[in-house]
mmCIF file of N, CA and C and ligand atoms in Angstrom:
data_model
loop_
_atom_site.group_PDB
_atom_site.id
_atom_site.type_symbol
_atom_site.label_atom_id
_atom_site.label_comp_id
_atom_site.label_asym_id
_atom_site.label_seq_id
_atom_site.Cartn_x
_atom_site.Cartn_y
_atom_site.Cartn_z
ATOM 1 N N MET L 1 83.880 -89.260 -97.952
ATOM 2 C CA MET L 1 84.701 -88.246 -98.644
ATOM 3 C C MET L 1 83.806 -87.461 -99.602
ATOM 4 N N SER L 2 83.691 -86.162 -99.362
ATOM 5 C CA SER L 2 82.781 -85.366 -100.179
ATOM 6 C C SER L 2 83.518 -84.559 -101.248
ATOM 7 N N CYS L 3 84.812 -84.781 -101.384
ATOM 8 C CA CYS L 3 85.585 -83.979 -102.331
ATOM 9 C C CYS L 3 85.289 -84.395 -103.774
ATOM 10 N N ILE L 4 84.865 -83.422 -104.567
ATOM 11 C CA ILE L 4 84.450 -83.717 -105.948
ATOM 12 C C ILE L 4 85.622 -84.226 -106.795
ATOM 13 N N PHE L 5 86.827 -83.718 -106.574
ATOM 14 C CA PHE L 5 87.955 -84.169 -107.387
ATOM 15 C C PHE L 5 88.444 -85.550 -106.929
ATOM 16 N N CYS L 6 88.308 -85.880 -105.640
ATOM 17 C CA CYS L 6 88.580 -87.264 -105.215
ATOM 18 C C CYS L 6 87.613 -88.218 -105.931
ATOM 19 N N LYS L 7 86.366 -87.773 -106.086
ATOM 20 C CA LYS L 7 85.377 -88.624 -106.756
ATOM 21 C C LYS L 7 85.694 -88.787 -108.249
ATOM 22 N N ILE L 8 86.242 -87.755 -108.854
ATOM 23 C CA ILE L 8 86.684 -87.887 -110.251
ATOM 24 C C ILE L 8 87.874 -88.847 -110.316
ATOM 25 N N ALA L 9 88.779 -88.749 -109.329
ATOM 26 C CA ALA L 9 89.971 -89.621 -109.318
ATOM 27 C C ALA L 9 89.585 -91.089 -109.193
ATOM 28 N N THR L 10 88.484 -91.369 -108.468
ATOM 29 C CA THR L 10 88.044 -92.763 -108.296
ATOM 30 C C THR L 10 86.922 -93.137 -109.277
ATOM 31 N N GLN L 11 86.625 -92.221 -110.210
ATOM 32 C CA GLN L 11 85.619 -92.426 -111.255
ATOM 33 C C GLN L 11 84.208 -92.605 -110.718
ATOM 34 N N GLU L 12 83.938 -92.062 -109.516
ATOM 35 C CA GLU L 12 82.558 -92.012 -109.014
ATOM 36 C C GLU L 12 81.770 -90.944 -109.742
ATOM 37 N N ILE L 13 82.494 -89.911 -110.202
ATOM 38 C CA ILE L 13 81.902 -88.831 -110.999
ATOM 39 C C ILE L 13 82.618 -88.844 -112.347
ATOM 40 N N PRO L 14 81.843 -88.767 -113.448
ATOM 41 C CA PRO L 14 82.499 -88.815 -114.760
ATOM 42 C C PRO L 14 83.254 -87.536 -115.095
ATOM 43 N N ALA L 15 84.277 -87.690 -115.899
ATOM 44 C CA ALA L 15 85.031 -86.538 -116.406
ATOM 45 C C ALA L 15 85.624 -86.958 -117.746
ATOM 46 N N LYS L 16 85.953 -85.950 -118.552
ATOM 47 C CA LYS L 16 86.598 -86.223 -119.845
ATOM 48 C C LYS L 16 88.097 -86.327 -119.593
ATOM 49 N N VAL L 17 88.538 -87.539 -119.313
ATOM 50 C CA VAL L 17 89.921 -87.784 -118.899
ATOM 51 C C VAL L 17 90.844 -87.790 -120.120
ATOM 52 N N VAL L 18 91.976 -87.064 -120.008
ATOM 53 C CA VAL L 18 92.952 -87.036 -121.106
ATOM 54 C C VAL L 18 94.246 -87.755 -120.731
ATOM 55 N N TYR L 19 94.444 -87.999 -119.435
ATOM 56 C CA TYR L 19 95.669 -88.687 -118.990
ATOM 57 C C TYR L 19 95.403 -89.271 -117.608
ATOM 58 N N GLU L 20 95.965 -90.456 -117.355
ATOM 59 C CA GLU L 20 95.860 -91.045 -116.020
ATOM 60 C C GLU L 20 97.030 -91.987 -115.785
ATOM 61 N N ASP L 21 97.580 -91.941 -114.574
ATOM 62 C CA ASP L 21 98.523 -92.968 -114.130
ATOM 63 C C ASP L 21 98.241 -93.242 -112.658
ATOM 64 N N GLU L 22 99.152 -93.898 -111.969
ATOM 65 C CA GLU L 22 98.856 -94.300 -110.584
ATOM 66 C C GLU L 22 98.797 -93.114 -109.610
ATOM 67 N N LYS L 23 99.420 -91.999 -109.990
ATOM 68 C CA LYS L 23 99.498 -90.865 -109.058
ATOM 69 C C LYS L 23 98.677 -89.645 -109.459
ATOM 70 N N VAL L 24 98.330 -89.568 -110.748
ATOM 71 C CA VAL L 24 97.781 -88.332 -111.311
ATOM 72 C C VAL L 24 96.641 -88.642 -112.267
ATOM 73 N N ILE L 25 95.658 -87.730 -112.321
ATOM 74 C CA ILE L 25 94.640 -87.822 -113.374
ATOM 75 C C ILE L 25 94.427 -86.415 -113.936
ATOM 76 N N ALA L 26 94.166 -86.330 -115.243
ATOM 77 C CA ALA L 26 93.962 -85.046 -115.909
ATOM 78 C C ALA L 26 92.693 -85.127 -116.741
ATOM 79 N N PHE L 27 91.913 -84.046 -116.712
ATOM 80 C CA PHE L 27 90.603 -84.056 -117.386
ATOM 81 C C PHE L 27 90.235 -82.640 -117.814
ATOM 82 N N HIS L 28 89.287 -82.551 -118.742
ATOM 83 C CA HIS L 28 88.833 -81.243 -119.222
ATOM 84 C C HIS L 28 88.041 -80.519 -118.142
ATOM 85 N N ASP L 29 88.333 -79.218 -117.968
ATOM 86 C CA ASP L 29 87.552 -78.380 -117.048
ATOM 87 C C ASP L 29 86.117 -78.287 -117.572
ATOM 88 N N ILE L 30 85.154 -78.356 -116.644
ATOM 89 C CA ILE L 30 83.734 -78.341 -117.019
ATOM 90 C C ILE L 30 83.305 -76.955 -117.512
ATOM 91 N N ASN L 31 84.058 -75.930 -117.186
ATOM 92 C CA ASN L 31 83.726 -74.547 -117.567
ATOM 93 C C ASN L 31 84.979 -73.899 -118.164
ATOM 94 N N PRO L 32 85.335 -74.312 -119.387
ATOM 95 C CA PRO L 32 86.647 -73.927 -119.938
ATOM 96 C C PRO L 32 86.809 -72.424 -120.147
ATOM 97 N N GLN L 33 87.985 -71.932 -119.791
ATOM 98 C CA GLN L 33 88.315 -70.508 -119.929
ATOM 99 C C GLN L 33 89.237 -70.260 -121.111
ATOM 100 N N ALA L 34 89.477 -71.264 -121.914
ATOM 101 C CA ALA L 34 90.328 -71.170 -123.110
ATOM 102 C C ALA L 34 89.961 -72.367 -123.995
ATOM 103 N N PRO L 35 90.368 -72.339 -125.274
ATOM 104 C CA PRO L 35 90.062 -73.479 -126.150
ATOM 105 C C PRO L 35 90.532 -74.815 -125.561
ATOM 106 N N TYR L 36 91.668 -74.797 -124.884
ATOM 107 C CA TYR L 36 92.096 -75.962 -124.099
ATOM 108 C C TYR L 36 92.138 -75.536 -122.636
ATOM 109 N N HIS L 37 91.453 -76.270 -121.793
ATOM 110 C CA HIS L 37 91.494 -75.996 -120.347
ATOM 111 C C HIS L 37 91.430 -77.349 -119.634
ATOM 112 N N ILE L 38 92.612 -77.814 -119.252
ATOM 113 C CA ILE L 38 92.755 -79.132 -118.622
ATOM 114 C C ILE L 38 93.100 -78.923 -117.149
ATOM 115 N N LEU L 39 92.556 -79.765 -116.296
ATOM 116 C CA LEU L 39 92.922 -79.768 -114.879
ATOM 117 C C LEU L 39 93.744 -81.017 -114.611
ATOM 118 N N VAL L 40 94.907 -80.825 -114.005
ATOM 119 C CA VAL L 40 95.767 -81.955 -113.634
ATOM 120 C C VAL L 40 95.788 -82.021 -112.109
ATOM 121 N N ILE L 41 95.428 -83.172 -111.550
ATOM 122 C CA ILE L 41 95.345 -83.286 -110.086
ATOM 123 C C ILE L 41 96.109 -84.520 -109.602
ATOM 124 N N PRO L 42 96.675 -84.423 -108.382
ATOM 125 C CA PRO L 42 97.176 -85.649 -107.758
ATOM 126 C C PRO L 42 95.981 -86.471 -107.296
ATOM 127 N N LYS L 43 96.062 -87.781 -107.376
ATOM 128 C CA LYS L 43 94.962 -88.620 -106.875
ATOM 129 C C LYS L 43 94.853 -88.518 -105.358
ATOM 130 N N LYS L 44 96.011 -88.312 -104.725
ATOM 131 C CA LYS L 44 96.049 -88.094 -103.279
ATOM 132 C C LYS L 44 95.395 -86.747 -102.942
ATOM 133 N N HIS L 45 94.559 -86.734 -101.903
ATOM 134 C CA HIS L 45 93.897 -85.486 -101.535
ATOM 135 C C HIS L 45 94.837 -84.549 -100.788
ATOM 136 N N LEU L 46 95.060 -83.382 -101.396
ATOM 137 C CA LEU L 46 95.756 -82.268 -100.749
ATOM 138 C C LEU L 46 94.851 -81.065 -100.996
ATOM 139 N N SER L 47 94.472 -80.334 -99.964
ATOM 140 C CA SER L 47 93.494 -79.256 -100.146
ATOM 141 C C SER L 47 94.052 -78.084 -100.937
ATOM 142 N N THR L 48 95.265 -77.669 -100.571
ATOM 143 C CA THR L 48 95.884 -76.517 -101.236
ATOM 144 C C THR L 48 97.384 -76.768 -101.377
ATOM 145 N N LEU L 49 98.033 -75.858 -102.105
ATOM 146 C CA LEU L 49 99.499 -75.925 -102.239
ATOM 147 C C LEU L 49 100.176 -75.934 -100.874
ATOM 148 N N LEU L 50 99.541 -75.280 -99.894
ATOM 149 C CA LEU L 50 100.150 -75.154 -98.564
ATOM 150 C C LEU L 50 100.272 -76.486 -97.843
ATOM 151 N N GLU L 51 99.558 -77.514 -98.296
ATOM 152 C CA GLU L 51 99.648 -78.828 -97.643
ATOM 153 C C GLU L 51 100.805 -79.670 -98.150
ATOM 154 N N LEU L 52 101.514 -79.168 -99.169
ATOM 155 C CA LEU L 52 102.645 -79.940 -99.694
ATOM 156 C C LEU L 52 103.727 -80.111 -98.634
ATOM 157 N N THR L 53 104.336 -81.297 -98.618
ATOM 158 C CA THR L 53 105.459 -81.547 -97.709
ATOM 159 C C THR L 53 106.625 -82.094 -98.530
ATOM 160 N N GLU L 54 107.744 -82.314 -97.856
ATOM 161 C CA GLU L 54 108.938 -82.860 -98.510
ATOM 162 C C GLU L 54 108.610 -84.121 -99.310
ATOM 163 N N GLU L 55 107.715 -84.934 -98.800
ATOM 164 C CA GLU L 55 107.424 -86.206 -99.475
ATOM 165 C C GLU L 55 106.664 -86.021 -100.786
ATOM 166 N N ASP L 56 106.172 -84.804 -101.044
ATOM 167 C CA ASP L 56 105.430 -84.537 -102.283
ATOM 168 C C ASP L 56 106.306 -83.951 -103.394
ATOM 169 N N LYS L 57 107.596 -83.764 -103.128
ATOM 170 C CA LYS L 57 108.470 -83.136 -104.141
ATOM 171 C C LYS L 57 108.450 -83.881 -105.463
ATOM 172 N N GLU L 58 108.555 -85.200 -105.399
ATOM 173 C CA GLU L 58 108.586 -85.997 -106.628
ATOM 174 C C GLU L 58 107.241 -85.915 -107.357
ATOM 175 N N LEU L 59 106.161 -85.925 -106.579
ATOM 176 C CA LEU L 59 104.813 -85.820 -107.156
ATOM 177 C C LEU L 59 104.659 -84.531 -107.958
ATOM 178 N N ILE L 60 105.131 -83.431 -107.405
ATOM 179 C CA ILE L 60 104.971 -82.144 -108.100
ATOM 180 C C ILE L 60 105.825 -82.106 -109.364
ATOM 181 N N GLY L 61 107.032 -82.624 -109.295
ATOM 182 C CA GLY L 61 107.857 -82.716 -110.508
ATOM 183 C C GLY L 61 107.182 -83.578 -111.555
ATOM 184 N N HIS L 62 106.610 -84.670 -111.109
ATOM 185 C CA HIS L 62 105.905 -85.578 -112.014
ATOM 186 C C HIS L 62 104.731 -84.872 -112.693
ATOM 187 N N ILE L 63 103.993 -84.080 -111.932
ATOM 188 C CA ILE L 63 102.846 -83.358 -112.503
ATOM 189 C C ILE L 63 103.305 -82.447 -113.645
ATOM 190 N N TYR L 64 104.427 -81.752 -113.480
ATOM 191 C CA TYR L 64 104.892 -80.877 -114.559
ATOM 192 C C TYR L 64 105.327 -81.665 -115.795
ATOM 193 N N LEU L 65 105.879 -82.849 -115.595
ATOM 194 C CA LEU L 65 106.230 -83.680 -116.759
ATOM 195 C C LEU L 65 104.966 -84.182 -117.449
ATOM 196 N N VAL L 66 103.943 -84.527 -116.650
ATOM 197 C CA VAL L 66 102.657 -84.944 -117.229
ATOM 198 C C VAL L 66 102.049 -83.801 -118.040
ATOM 199 N N ILE L 67 102.142 -82.576 -117.511
ATOM 200 C CA ILE L 67 101.611 -81.414 -118.238
ATOM 201 C C ILE L 67 102.319 -81.273 -119.592
ATOM 202 N N ASN L 68 103.638 -81.423 -119.616
ATOM 203 C CA ASN L 68 104.369 -81.364 -120.887
ATOM 204 C C ASN L 68 103.868 -82.432 -121.859
ATOM 205 N N GLN L 69 103.637 -83.618 -121.352
ATOM 206 C CA GLN L 69 103.172 -84.715 -122.209
ATOM 207 C C GLN L 69 101.783 -84.418 -122.771
ATOM 208 N N ILE L 70 100.898 -83.897 -121.919
ATOM 209 C CA ILE L 70 99.547 -83.545 -122.377
ATOM 210 C C ILE L 70 99.624 -82.464 -123.452
ATOM 211 N N ALA L 71 100.494 -81.476 -123.243
ATOM 212 C CA ALA L 71 100.646 -80.389 -124.223
ATOM 213 C C ALA L 71 101.073 -80.942 -125.577
ATOM 214 N N LYS L 72 101.957 -81.911 -125.570
ATOM 215 C CA LYS L 72 102.395 -82.530 -126.830
ATOM 216 C C LYS L 72 101.272 -83.366 -127.432
ATOM 217 N N ASP L 73 100.602 -84.154 -126.593
ATOM 218 C CA ASP L 73 99.553 -85.057 -127.092
ATOM 219 C C ASP L 73 98.365 -84.283 -127.668
ATOM 220 N N LEU L 74 97.988 -83.184 -127.016
ATOM 221 C CA LEU L 74 96.811 -82.432 -127.471
ATOM 222 C C LEU L 74 97.180 -81.391 -128.532
ATOM 223 N N GLY L 75 98.485 -81.166 -128.735
ATOM 224 C CA GLY L 75 98.930 -80.352 -129.868
ATOM 225 C C GLY L 75 99.130 -78.877 -129.578
ATOM 226 N N PHE L 76 99.218 -78.480 -128.300
ATOM 227 C CA PHE L 76 99.454 -77.062 -128.034
ATOM 228 C C PHE L 76 100.841 -76.781 -127.457
ATOM 229 N N ALA L 77 101.716 -77.768 -127.465
ATOM 230 C CA ALA L 77 103.064 -77.561 -126.907
ATOM 231 C C ALA L 77 103.829 -76.497 -127.690
ATOM 232 N N GLU L 78 103.698 -76.537 -129.004
ATOM 233 C CA GLU L 78 104.487 -75.621 -129.828
ATOM 234 C C GLU L 78 104.067 -74.171 -129.616
ATOM 235 N N ARG L 79 102.764 -73.922 -129.575
ATOM 236 C CA ARG L 79 102.280 -72.536 -129.415
ATOM 237 C C ARG L 79 102.474 -72.040 -127.990
ATOM 238 N N GLY L 80 102.395 -72.947 -127.031
ATOM 239 C CA GLY L 80 102.597 -72.569 -125.633
ATOM 240 C C GLY L 80 101.340 -72.675 -124.805
ATOM 241 N N TYR L 81 101.528 -72.585 -123.525
ATOM 242 C CA TYR L 81 100.407 -72.754 -122.596
ATOM 243 C C TYR L 81 100.731 -72.117 -121.263
ATOM 244 N N ARG L 82 99.709 -71.958 -120.456
ATOM 245 C CA ARG L 82 99.868 -71.372 -119.122
ATOM 246 C C ARG L 82 99.431 -72.380 -118.071
ATOM 247 N N VAL L 83 100.200 -72.470 -116.990
ATOM 248 C CA VAL L 83 99.854 -73.328 -115.849
ATOM 249 C C VAL L 83 99.542 -72.418 -114.668
ATOM 250 N N VAL L 84 98.375 -72.639 -114.057
ATOM 251 C CA VAL L 84 97.931 -71.789 -112.947
ATOM 252 C C VAL L 84 97.488 -72.663 -111.783
ATOM 253 N N VAL L 85 97.933 -72.303 -110.582
ATOM 254 C CA VAL L 85 97.397 -72.920 -109.364
ATOM 255 C C VAL L 85 96.867 -71.799 -108.480
ATOM 256 N N ASN L 86 95.590 -71.840 -108.180
ATOM 257 C CA ASN L 86 94.994 -70.869 -107.267
ATOM 258 C C ASN L 86 95.078 -71.433 -105.849
ATOM 259 N N CYS L 87 95.699 -70.687 -104.949
ATOM 260 C CA CYS L 87 95.879 -71.165 -103.576
ATOM 261 C C CYS L 87 95.040 -70.326 -102.612
ATOM 262 N N LYS L 88 93.940 -70.893 -102.173
ATOM 263 C CA LYS L 88 92.984 -70.307 -101.218
ATOM 264 C C LYS L 88 92.076 -69.252 -101.878
ATOM 265 N N GLU L 89 91.104 -68.824 -101.094
ATOM 266 C CA GLU L 89 89.981 -68.037 -101.635
ATOM 267 C C GLU L 89 90.418 -66.761 -102.355
ATOM 268 N N GLU L 90 91.338 -66.007 -101.761
ATOM 269 C CA GLU L 90 91.676 -64.716 -102.373
ATOM 270 C C GLU L 90 92.292 -64.895 -103.756
ATOM 271 N N ALA L 91 92.923 -66.026 -103.997
ATOM 272 C CA ALA L 91 93.500 -66.299 -105.314
ATOM 273 C C ALA L 91 92.451 -66.852 -106.287
ATOM 274 N N GLY L 92 91.254 -67.172 -105.778
ATOM 275 C CA GLY L 92 90.189 -67.677 -106.643
ATOM 276 C C GLY L 92 89.948 -69.168 -106.541
ATOM 277 N N GLN L 93 90.567 -69.828 -105.562
ATOM 278 C CA GLN L 93 90.351 -71.279 -105.428
ATOM 279 C C GLN L 93 88.925 -71.559 -104.960
ATOM 280 N N THR L 94 88.244 -72.444 -105.679
ATOM 281 C CA THR L 94 86.863 -72.821 -105.324
ATOM 282 C C THR L 94 86.750 -74.302 -105.009
ATOM 283 N N VAL L 95 87.634 -75.124 -105.571
ATOM 284 C CA VAL L 95 87.641 -76.566 -105.282
ATOM 285 C C VAL L 95 88.893 -76.850 -104.448
ATOM 286 N N PHE L 96 88.660 -77.376 -103.238
ATOM 287 C CA PHE L 96 89.780 -77.535 -102.301
ATOM 288 C C PHE L 96 90.388 -78.931 -102.361
ATOM 289 N N HIS L 97 90.804 -79.266 -103.565
ATOM 290 C CA HIS L 97 91.672 -80.410 -103.876
ATOM 291 C C HIS L 97 92.664 -79.843 -104.877
ATOM 292 N N LEU L 98 93.935 -79.883 -104.537
ATOM 293 C CA LEU L 98 94.980 -79.261 -105.365
ATOM 294 C C LEU L 98 94.812 -79.611 -106.849
ATOM 295 N N HIS L 99 94.831 -78.586 -107.678
ATOM 296 C CA HIS L 99 94.720 -78.807 -109.125
ATOM 297 C C HIS L 99 95.520 -77.762 -109.881
ATOM 298 N N PHE L 100 96.088 -78.208 -110.993
ATOM 299 C CA PHE L 100 96.883 -77.364 -111.877
ATOM 300 C C PHE L 100 96.041 -77.097 -113.120
ATOM 301 N N HIS L 101 95.688 -75.841 -113.346
ATOM 302 C CA HIS L 101 94.987 -75.461 -114.570
ATOM 303 C C HIS L 101 96.014 -75.392 -115.700
ATOM 304 N N VAL L 102 95.713 -76.001 -116.827
ATOM 305 C CA VAL L 102 96.552 -75.877 -118.029
ATOM 306 C C VAL L 102 95.683 -75.233 -119.103
ATOM 307 N N LEU L 103 96.050 -74.011 -119.485
ATOM 308 C CA LEU L 103 95.240 -73.219 -120.421
ATOM 309 C C LEU L 103 96.036 -72.981 -121.701
ATOM 310 N N ALA L 104 95.360 -73.135 -122.842
ATOM 311 C CA ALA L 104 96.060 -72.962 -124.119
ATOM 312 C C ALA L 104 95.056 -72.704 -125.233
ATOM 313 N N GLY L 105 95.606 -72.266 -126.382
ATOM 314 C CA GLY L 105 94.783 -72.118 -127.575
ATOM 315 C C GLY L 105 94.337 -70.692 -127.836
ATOM 316 N N ARG L 106 94.753 -69.761 -127.024
ATOM 317 C CA ARG L 106 94.478 -68.330 -127.269
ATOM 318 C C ARG L 106 95.575 -67.503 -126.606
ATOM 319 N N GLY L 107 95.703 -66.255 -127.023
ATOM 320 C CA GLY L 107 96.657 -65.360 -126.364
ATOM 321 C C GLY L 107 96.204 -65.101 -124.935
ATOM 322 N N MET L 108 97.152 -65.044 -124.027
ATOM 323 C CA MET L 108 96.850 -64.832 -122.610
ATOM 324 C C MET L 108 97.255 -63.416 -122.206
ATOM 325 N N GLY L 109 96.450 -62.783 -121.368
ATOM 326 C CA GLY L 109 96.795 -61.468 -120.858
ATOM 327 C C GLY L 109 97.723 -61.535 -119.658
ATOM 328 N N TRP L 110 98.406 -60.429 -119.416
ATOM 329 C CA TRP L 110 99.242 -60.327 -118.215
ATOM 330 C C TRP L 110 99.198 -58.897 -117.727
ATOM 331 N N PRO L 111 98.991 -58.586 -116.471
ATOM 332 C CA PRO L 111 98.833 -59.558 -115.394
ATOM 333 C C PRO L 111 97.473 -60.250 -115.429
ATOM 334 N N PRO L 112 97.397 -61.466 -114.861
ATOM 335 C CA PRO L 112 96.114 -62.160 -114.800
ATOM 336 C C PRO L 112 95.170 -61.407 -113.860
ATOM 337 N N GLY L 113 93.885 -61.608 -114.018
ATOM 338 C CA GLY L 113 92.885 -60.849 -113.261
ATOM 339 C C GLY L 113 92.830 -61.239 -111.793
HETATM 340 P P1 AMP P 201 89.628 -73.154 -108.895
HETATM 341 O O1 AMP P 201 88.712 -71.956 -109.004
HETATM 342 O O2 AMP P 201 91.062 -72.839 -109.144
HETATM 343 O O3 AMP P 201 89.392 -73.894 -107.593
HETATM 344 O O4 AMP P 201 89.214 -74.101 -110.084
HETATM 345 C C1 AMP P 201 88.228 -75.070 -109.989
HETATM 346 C C2 AMP P 201 87.915 -75.499 -111.390
HETATM 347 O O5 AMP P 201 87.241 -76.736 -111.344
HETATM 348 C C3 AMP P 201 87.008 -74.523 -112.138
HETATM 349 O O6 AMP P 201 87.675 -74.098 -113.326
HETATM 350 C C4 AMP P 201 85.762 -75.350 -112.436
HETATM 351 O O7 AMP P 201 85.188 -75.046 -113.687
HETATM 352 C C5 AMP P 201 86.311 -76.767 -112.380
HETATM 353 N N1 AMP P 201 85.352 -77.803 -112.057
HETATM 354 C C6 AMP P 201 84.480 -77.821 -111.023
HETATM 355 N N2 AMP P 201 83.791 -78.975 -111.014
HETATM 356 C C7 AMP P 201 84.236 -79.719 -112.060
HETATM 357 C C8 AMP P 201 83.907 -80.992 -112.591
HETATM 358 N N3 AMP P 201 82.966 -81.777 -112.040
HETATM 359 N N4 AMP P 201 84.570 -81.423 -113.695
HETATM 360 C C9 AMP P 201 85.512 -80.645 -114.272
HETATM 361 N N5 AMP P 201 85.874 -79.436 -113.813
HETATM 362 C C10 AMP P 201 85.232 -78.967 -112.729
HETATM 363 ZN ZN1 ZN P 202 90.015 -84.523 -102.850
#
């Protein structure tokens, strides 16, 4: 398995982990685009959002609850945050293991670039 995020999930590659349970791991992005930039990933390998199936519904709901918990724990829940998923190359996806970007700590522009 050559997937870098699978290796982070199994701790073969180090990361600054902020949350972990049996289904999900969350860690600081190595190239942060905001004062807070956390990546939340399922431990199960899914390349893109398009690979989601009916059996992943609970997992995705769980990920959003984990994001809320991280926002409270790290202290940016009150000010707010942005969740971004890039799906395939044209959207800017570079790592093909599903991940949710959680960005916070500065004003965000709209529309995104
Ligand atoms: P995306 O462009 O949506 O695929 O996002 C991939 C993200 O993964 C980028 O923000 C990268 O900075 C981040 N990234 C790549 N490798 C690592 C790593 N080893 N640890 C933490 N973040 C990483
Ligand atoms: Zn993977």
